[in-house]
PDB file of C-alpha atoms in Angstrom:
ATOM      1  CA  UNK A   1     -11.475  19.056 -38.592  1.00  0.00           C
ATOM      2  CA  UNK A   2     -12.654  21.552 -35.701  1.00  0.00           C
ATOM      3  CA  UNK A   3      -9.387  21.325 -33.449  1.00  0.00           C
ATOM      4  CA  UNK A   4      -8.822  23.144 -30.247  1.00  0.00           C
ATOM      5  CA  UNK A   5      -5.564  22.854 -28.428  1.00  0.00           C
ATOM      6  CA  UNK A   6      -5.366  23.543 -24.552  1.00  0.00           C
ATOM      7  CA  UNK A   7      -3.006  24.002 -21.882  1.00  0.00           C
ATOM      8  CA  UNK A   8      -3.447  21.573 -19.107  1.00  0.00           C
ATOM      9  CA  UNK A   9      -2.139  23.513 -15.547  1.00  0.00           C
ATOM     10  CA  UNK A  10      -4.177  26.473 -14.593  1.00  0.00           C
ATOM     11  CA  UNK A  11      -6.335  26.410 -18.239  1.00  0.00           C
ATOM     12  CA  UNK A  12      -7.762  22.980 -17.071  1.00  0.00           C
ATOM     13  CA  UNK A  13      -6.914  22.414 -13.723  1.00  0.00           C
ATOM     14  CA  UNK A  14      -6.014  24.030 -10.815  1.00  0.00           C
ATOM     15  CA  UNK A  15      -2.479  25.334 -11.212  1.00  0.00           C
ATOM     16  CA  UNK A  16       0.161  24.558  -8.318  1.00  0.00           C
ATOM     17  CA  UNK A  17       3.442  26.676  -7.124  1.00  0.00           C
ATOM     18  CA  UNK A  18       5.153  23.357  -7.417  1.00  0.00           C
ATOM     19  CA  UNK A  19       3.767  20.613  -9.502  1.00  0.00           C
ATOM     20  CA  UNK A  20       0.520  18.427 -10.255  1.00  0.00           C
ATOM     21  CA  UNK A  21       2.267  15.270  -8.808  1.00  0.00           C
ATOM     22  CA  UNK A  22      -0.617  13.052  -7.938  1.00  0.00           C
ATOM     23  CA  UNK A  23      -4.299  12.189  -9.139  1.00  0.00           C
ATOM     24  CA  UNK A  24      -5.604  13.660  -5.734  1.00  0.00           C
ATOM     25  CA  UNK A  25      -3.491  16.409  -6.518  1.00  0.00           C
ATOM     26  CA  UNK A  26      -5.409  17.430 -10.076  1.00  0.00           C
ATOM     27  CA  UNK A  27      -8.537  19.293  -8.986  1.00  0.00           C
ATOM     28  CA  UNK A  28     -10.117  20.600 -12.207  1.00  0.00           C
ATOM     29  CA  UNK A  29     -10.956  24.369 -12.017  1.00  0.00           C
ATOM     30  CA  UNK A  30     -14.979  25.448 -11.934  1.00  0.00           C
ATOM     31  CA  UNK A  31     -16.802  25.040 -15.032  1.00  0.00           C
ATOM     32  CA  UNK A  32     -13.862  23.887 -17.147  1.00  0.00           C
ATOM     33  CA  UNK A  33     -15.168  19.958 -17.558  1.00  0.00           C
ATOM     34  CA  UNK A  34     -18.297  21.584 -18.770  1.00  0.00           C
ATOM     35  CA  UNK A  35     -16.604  23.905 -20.955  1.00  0.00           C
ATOM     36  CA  UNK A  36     -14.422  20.804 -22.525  1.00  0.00           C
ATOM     37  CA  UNK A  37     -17.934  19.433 -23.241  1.00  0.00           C
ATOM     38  CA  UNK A  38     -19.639  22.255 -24.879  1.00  0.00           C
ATOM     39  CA  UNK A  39     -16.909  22.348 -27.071  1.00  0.00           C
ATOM     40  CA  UNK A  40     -16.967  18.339 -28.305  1.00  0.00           C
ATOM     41  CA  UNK A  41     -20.676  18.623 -28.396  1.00  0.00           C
ATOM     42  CA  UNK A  42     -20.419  21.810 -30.734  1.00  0.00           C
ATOM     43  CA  UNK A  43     -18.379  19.375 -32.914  1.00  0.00           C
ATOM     44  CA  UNK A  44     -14.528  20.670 -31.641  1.00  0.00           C
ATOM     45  CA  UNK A  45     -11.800  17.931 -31.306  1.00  0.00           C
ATOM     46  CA  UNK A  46      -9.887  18.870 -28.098  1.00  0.00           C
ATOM     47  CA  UNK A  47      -5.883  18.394 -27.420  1.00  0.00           C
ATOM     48  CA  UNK A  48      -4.183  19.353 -24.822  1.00  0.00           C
ATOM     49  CA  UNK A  49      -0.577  20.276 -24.510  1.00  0.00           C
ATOM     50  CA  UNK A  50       1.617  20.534 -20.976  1.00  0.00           C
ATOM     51  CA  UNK A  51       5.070  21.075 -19.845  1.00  0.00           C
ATOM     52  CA  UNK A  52       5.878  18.263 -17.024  1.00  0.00           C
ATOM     53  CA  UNK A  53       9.391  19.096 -16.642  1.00  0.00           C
ATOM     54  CA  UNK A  54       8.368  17.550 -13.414  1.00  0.00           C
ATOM     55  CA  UNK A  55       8.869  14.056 -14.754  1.00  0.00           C
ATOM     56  CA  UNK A  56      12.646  14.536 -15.788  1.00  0.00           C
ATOM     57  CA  UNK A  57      13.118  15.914 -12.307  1.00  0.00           C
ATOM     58  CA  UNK A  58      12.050  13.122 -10.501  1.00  0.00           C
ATOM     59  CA  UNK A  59       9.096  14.541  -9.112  1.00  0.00           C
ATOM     60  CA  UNK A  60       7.038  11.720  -9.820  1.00  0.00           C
ATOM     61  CA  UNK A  61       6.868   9.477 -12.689  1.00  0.00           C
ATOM     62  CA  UNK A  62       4.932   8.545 -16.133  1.00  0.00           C
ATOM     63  CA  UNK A  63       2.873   6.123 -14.118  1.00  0.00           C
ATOM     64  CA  UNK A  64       1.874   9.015 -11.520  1.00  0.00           C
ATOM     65  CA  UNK A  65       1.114  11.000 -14.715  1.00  0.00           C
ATOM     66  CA  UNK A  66      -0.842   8.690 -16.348  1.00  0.00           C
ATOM     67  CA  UNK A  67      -2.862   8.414 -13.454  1.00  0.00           C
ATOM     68  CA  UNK A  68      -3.319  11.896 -13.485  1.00  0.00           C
ATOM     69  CA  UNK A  69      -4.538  11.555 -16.903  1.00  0.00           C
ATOM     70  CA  UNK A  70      -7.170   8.694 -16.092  1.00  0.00           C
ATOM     71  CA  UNK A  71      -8.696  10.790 -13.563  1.00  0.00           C
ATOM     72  CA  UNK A  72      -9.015  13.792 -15.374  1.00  0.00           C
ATOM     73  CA  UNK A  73     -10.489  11.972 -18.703  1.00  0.00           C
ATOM     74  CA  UNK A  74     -12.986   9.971 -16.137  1.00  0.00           C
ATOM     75  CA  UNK A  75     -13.902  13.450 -15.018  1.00  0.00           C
ATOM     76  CA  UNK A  76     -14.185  14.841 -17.980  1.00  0.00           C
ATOM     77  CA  UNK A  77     -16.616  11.820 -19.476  1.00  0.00           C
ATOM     78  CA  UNK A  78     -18.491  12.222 -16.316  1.00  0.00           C
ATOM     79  CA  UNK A  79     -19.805  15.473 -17.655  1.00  0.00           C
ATOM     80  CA  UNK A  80     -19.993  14.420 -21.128  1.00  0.00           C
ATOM     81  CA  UNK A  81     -16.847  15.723 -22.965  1.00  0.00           C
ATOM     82  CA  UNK A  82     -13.674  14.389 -23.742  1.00  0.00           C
ATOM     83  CA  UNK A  83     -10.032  15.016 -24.522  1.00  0.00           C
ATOM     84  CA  UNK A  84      -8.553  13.102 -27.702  1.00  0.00           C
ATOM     85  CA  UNK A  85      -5.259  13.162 -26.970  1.00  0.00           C
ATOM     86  CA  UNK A  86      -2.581  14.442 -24.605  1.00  0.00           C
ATOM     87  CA  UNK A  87       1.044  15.357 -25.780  1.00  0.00           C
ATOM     88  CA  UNK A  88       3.775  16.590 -22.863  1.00  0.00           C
ATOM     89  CA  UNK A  89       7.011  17.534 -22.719  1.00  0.00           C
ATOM     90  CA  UNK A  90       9.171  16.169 -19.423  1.00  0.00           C
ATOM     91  CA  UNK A  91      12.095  17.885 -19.868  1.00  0.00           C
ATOM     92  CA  UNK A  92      13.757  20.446 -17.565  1.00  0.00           C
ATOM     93  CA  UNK A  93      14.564  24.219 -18.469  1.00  0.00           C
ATOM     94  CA  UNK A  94      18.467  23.037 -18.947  1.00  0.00           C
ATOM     95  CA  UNK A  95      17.772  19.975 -21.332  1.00  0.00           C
ATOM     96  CA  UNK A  96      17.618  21.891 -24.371  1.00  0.00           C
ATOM     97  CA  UNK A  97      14.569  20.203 -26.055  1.00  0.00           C
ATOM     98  CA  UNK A  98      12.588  21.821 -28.793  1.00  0.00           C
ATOM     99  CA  UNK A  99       8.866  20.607 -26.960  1.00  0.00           C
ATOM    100  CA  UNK A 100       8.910  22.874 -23.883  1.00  0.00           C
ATOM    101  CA  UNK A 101       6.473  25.576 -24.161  1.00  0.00           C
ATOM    102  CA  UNK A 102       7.652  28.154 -25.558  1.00  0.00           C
ATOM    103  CA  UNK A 103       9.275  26.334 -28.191  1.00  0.00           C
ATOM    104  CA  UNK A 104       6.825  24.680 -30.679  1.00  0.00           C
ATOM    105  CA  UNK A 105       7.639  21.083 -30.374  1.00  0.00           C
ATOM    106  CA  UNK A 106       4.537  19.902 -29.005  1.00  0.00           C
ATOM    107  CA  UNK A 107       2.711  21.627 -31.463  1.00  0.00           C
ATOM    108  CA  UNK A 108       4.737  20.809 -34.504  1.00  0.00           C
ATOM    109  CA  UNK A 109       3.600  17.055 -33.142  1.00  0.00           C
ATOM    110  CA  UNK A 110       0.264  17.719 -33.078  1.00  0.00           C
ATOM    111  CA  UNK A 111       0.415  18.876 -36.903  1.00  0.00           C
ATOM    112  CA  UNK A 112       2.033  15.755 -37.647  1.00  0.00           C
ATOM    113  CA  UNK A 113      -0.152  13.675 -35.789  1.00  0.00           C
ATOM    114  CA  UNK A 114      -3.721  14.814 -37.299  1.00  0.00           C
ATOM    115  CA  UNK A 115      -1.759  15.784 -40.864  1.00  0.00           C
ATOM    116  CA  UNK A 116      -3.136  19.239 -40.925  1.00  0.00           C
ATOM    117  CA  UNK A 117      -1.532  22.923 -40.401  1.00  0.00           C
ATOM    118  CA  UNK A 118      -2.540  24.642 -37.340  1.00  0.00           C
ATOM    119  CA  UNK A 119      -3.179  28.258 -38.736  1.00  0.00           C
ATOM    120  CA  UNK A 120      -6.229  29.987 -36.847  1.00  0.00           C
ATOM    121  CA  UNK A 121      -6.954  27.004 -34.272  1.00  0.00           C
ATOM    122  CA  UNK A 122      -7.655  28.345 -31.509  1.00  0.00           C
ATOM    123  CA  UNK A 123      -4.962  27.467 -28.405  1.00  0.00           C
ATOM    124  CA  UNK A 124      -5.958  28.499 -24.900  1.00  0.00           C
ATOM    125  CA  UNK A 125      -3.308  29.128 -22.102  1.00  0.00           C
ATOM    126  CA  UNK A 126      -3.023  31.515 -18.723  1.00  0.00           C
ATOM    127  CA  UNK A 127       0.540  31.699 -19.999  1.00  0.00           C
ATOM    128  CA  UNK A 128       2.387  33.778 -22.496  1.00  0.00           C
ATOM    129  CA  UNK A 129       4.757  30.647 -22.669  1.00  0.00           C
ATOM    130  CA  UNK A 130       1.589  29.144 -23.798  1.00  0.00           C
ATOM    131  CA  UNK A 131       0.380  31.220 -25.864  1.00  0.00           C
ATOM    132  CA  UNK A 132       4.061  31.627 -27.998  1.00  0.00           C
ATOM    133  CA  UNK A 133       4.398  27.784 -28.378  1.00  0.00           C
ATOM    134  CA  UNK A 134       1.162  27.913 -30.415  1.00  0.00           C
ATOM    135  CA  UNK A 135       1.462  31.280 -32.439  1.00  0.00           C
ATOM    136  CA  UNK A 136       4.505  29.878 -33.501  1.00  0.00           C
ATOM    137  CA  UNK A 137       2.633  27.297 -35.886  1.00  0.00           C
ATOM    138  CA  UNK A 138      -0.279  30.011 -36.215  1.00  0.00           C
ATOM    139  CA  UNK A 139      -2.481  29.114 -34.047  1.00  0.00           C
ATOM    140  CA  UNK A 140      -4.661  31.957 -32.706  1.00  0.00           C
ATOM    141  CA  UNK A 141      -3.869  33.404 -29.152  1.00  0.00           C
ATOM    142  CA  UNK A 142      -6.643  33.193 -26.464  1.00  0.00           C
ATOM    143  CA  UNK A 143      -5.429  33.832 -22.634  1.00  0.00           C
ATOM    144  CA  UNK A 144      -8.003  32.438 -19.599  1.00  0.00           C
ATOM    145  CA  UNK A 145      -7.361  34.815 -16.722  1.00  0.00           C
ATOM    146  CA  UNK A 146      -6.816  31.806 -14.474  1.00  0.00           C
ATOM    147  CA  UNK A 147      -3.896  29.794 -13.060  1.00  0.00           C
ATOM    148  CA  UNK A 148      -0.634  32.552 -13.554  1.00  0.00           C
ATOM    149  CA  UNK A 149      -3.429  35.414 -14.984  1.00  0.00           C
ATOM    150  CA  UNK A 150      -5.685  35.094 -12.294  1.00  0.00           C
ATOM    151  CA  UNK A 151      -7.107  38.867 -11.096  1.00  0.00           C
ATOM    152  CA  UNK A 152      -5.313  40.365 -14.485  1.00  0.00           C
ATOM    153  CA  UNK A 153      -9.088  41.191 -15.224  1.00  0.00           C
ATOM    154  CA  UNK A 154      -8.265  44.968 -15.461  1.00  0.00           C
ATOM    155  CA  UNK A 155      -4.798  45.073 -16.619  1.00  0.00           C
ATOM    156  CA  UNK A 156      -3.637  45.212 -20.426  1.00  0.00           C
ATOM    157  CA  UNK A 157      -1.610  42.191 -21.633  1.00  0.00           C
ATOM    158  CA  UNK A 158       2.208  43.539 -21.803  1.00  0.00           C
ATOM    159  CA  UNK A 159       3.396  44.057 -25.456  1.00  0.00           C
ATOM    160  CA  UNK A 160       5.216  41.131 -25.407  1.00  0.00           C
ATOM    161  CA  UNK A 161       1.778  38.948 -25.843  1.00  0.00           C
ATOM    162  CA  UNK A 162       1.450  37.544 -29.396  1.00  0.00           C
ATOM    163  CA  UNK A 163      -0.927  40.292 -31.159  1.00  0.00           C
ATOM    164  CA  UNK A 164      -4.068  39.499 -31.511  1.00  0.00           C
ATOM    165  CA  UNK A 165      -4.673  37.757 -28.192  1.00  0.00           C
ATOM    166  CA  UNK A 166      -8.232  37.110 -27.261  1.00  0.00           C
ATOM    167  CA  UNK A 167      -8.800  37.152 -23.405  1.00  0.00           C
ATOM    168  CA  UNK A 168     -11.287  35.155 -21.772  1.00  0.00           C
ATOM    169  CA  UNK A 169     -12.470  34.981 -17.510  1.00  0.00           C
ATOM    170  CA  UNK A 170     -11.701  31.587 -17.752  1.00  0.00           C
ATOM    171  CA  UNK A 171     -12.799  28.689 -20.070  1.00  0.00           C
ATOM    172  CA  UNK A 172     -16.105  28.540 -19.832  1.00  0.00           C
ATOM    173  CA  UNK A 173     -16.023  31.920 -21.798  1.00  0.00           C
ATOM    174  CA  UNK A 174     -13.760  30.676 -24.367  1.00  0.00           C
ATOM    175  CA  UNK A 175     -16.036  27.888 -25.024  1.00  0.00           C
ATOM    176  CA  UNK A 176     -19.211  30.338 -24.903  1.00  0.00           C
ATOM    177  CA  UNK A 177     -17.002  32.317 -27.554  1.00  0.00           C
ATOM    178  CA  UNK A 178     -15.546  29.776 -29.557  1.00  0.00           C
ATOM    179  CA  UNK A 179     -18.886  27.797 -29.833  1.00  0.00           C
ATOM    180  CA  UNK A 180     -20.874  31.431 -30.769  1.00  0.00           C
ATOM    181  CA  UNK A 181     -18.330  32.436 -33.492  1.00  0.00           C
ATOM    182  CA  UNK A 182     -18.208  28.689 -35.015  1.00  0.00           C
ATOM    183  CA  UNK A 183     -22.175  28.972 -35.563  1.00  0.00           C
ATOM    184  CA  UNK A 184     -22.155  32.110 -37.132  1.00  0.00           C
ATOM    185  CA  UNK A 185     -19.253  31.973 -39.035  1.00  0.00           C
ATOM    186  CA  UNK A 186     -17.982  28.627 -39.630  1.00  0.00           C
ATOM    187  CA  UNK A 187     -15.266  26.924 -38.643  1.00  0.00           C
ATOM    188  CA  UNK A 188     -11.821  28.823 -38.388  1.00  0.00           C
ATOM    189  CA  UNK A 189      -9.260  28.881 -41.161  1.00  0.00           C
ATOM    190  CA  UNK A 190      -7.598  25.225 -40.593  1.00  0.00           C
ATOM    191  CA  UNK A 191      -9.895  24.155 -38.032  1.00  0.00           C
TER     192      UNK A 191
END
């Protein structure tokens, strides 16, 4: 299976300074629906994975997120892609859970879930939090210069970036890249 795992704040969507608390709230960024859908039509199951440590904080709750959710897969079907499944973590910094990026968790569920091990699938975050969740499992690195990264265009990544990391302008160009490669080469190692 052809598996892509993506962050959901700032990857996706617009990232906020506080939190995504509302439907009206989750504005997708430009080109990212349409990059979503490139990807399923080029054959690529898509997941996405997102810390909502707003949730145990009372920020708003799993109905409010769910409704975030509908929106963004209506969205998304409106422009002919789609996201198979969604996994989140809700807990706080202090709660000491093993699913908040940068701790695996999430993607240790996702390898359960579709029975498969996650070396070389591509994960896409504009986080290094991101980015170390999935390398963890051995997924391969790709940073969108949006959300957190935005206008990093011309800087190198600090050393502390898993090695390896690919870095896109945003997701469009991962798509474009991942969707390139796939044709020539085949699908990744695990994918």
């Amino acid at each position: 299976m052809k598996l892509v795992i993506l962050d959901r704040d700032g990857t996706i969507n617009e990232g906020r300074e506080d939190f995504v608390t509302s439907p009206d709230e989750w504005v997708p960024l430009p080109g990212a629906l349409e990059a979503i859908a490139q990807l399923n039509h080029a054959g690529f199951h898509v997941v996405v994975v997102s810390n909502q440590s707003g949730l145990g904080r009372g920020l708003f709750d799993v109905a409010a997120l769910n409704a975030i959710h509908k929106k963004m897969h209506k969205m998304l079907a409106a422009a002919g892609g789609r996201i198979d499944a969604v996994f989140y973590c809700p807990h706080g910094l202090g709660e000491h859970c093993d699913c908040r990026m940068p701790l695996p968790g999430l993607f240790e569920q996702i390898a359960e879930r579709y029975g498969m091990a996650l070396d070389g699938v591509p994960m896409v975050g504009d986080r290094l939090r991101d980015l170390q969740a999935g390398t963890a499992l051995g997924c391969e690195p790709h940073l969108v210069l949006t959300g957190r990264t935005r206008g990093r265009a011309d800087e190198p990544l600090p050393p502390e970036f898993p090695e390896g990391t690919r870095v896109h302008a945003d997701l469009a160009a991962f798509a474009a890249f991942a969707v390139e490669r796939d044709a020539v080469d085949g699908p990744r190692a695990g994918a």
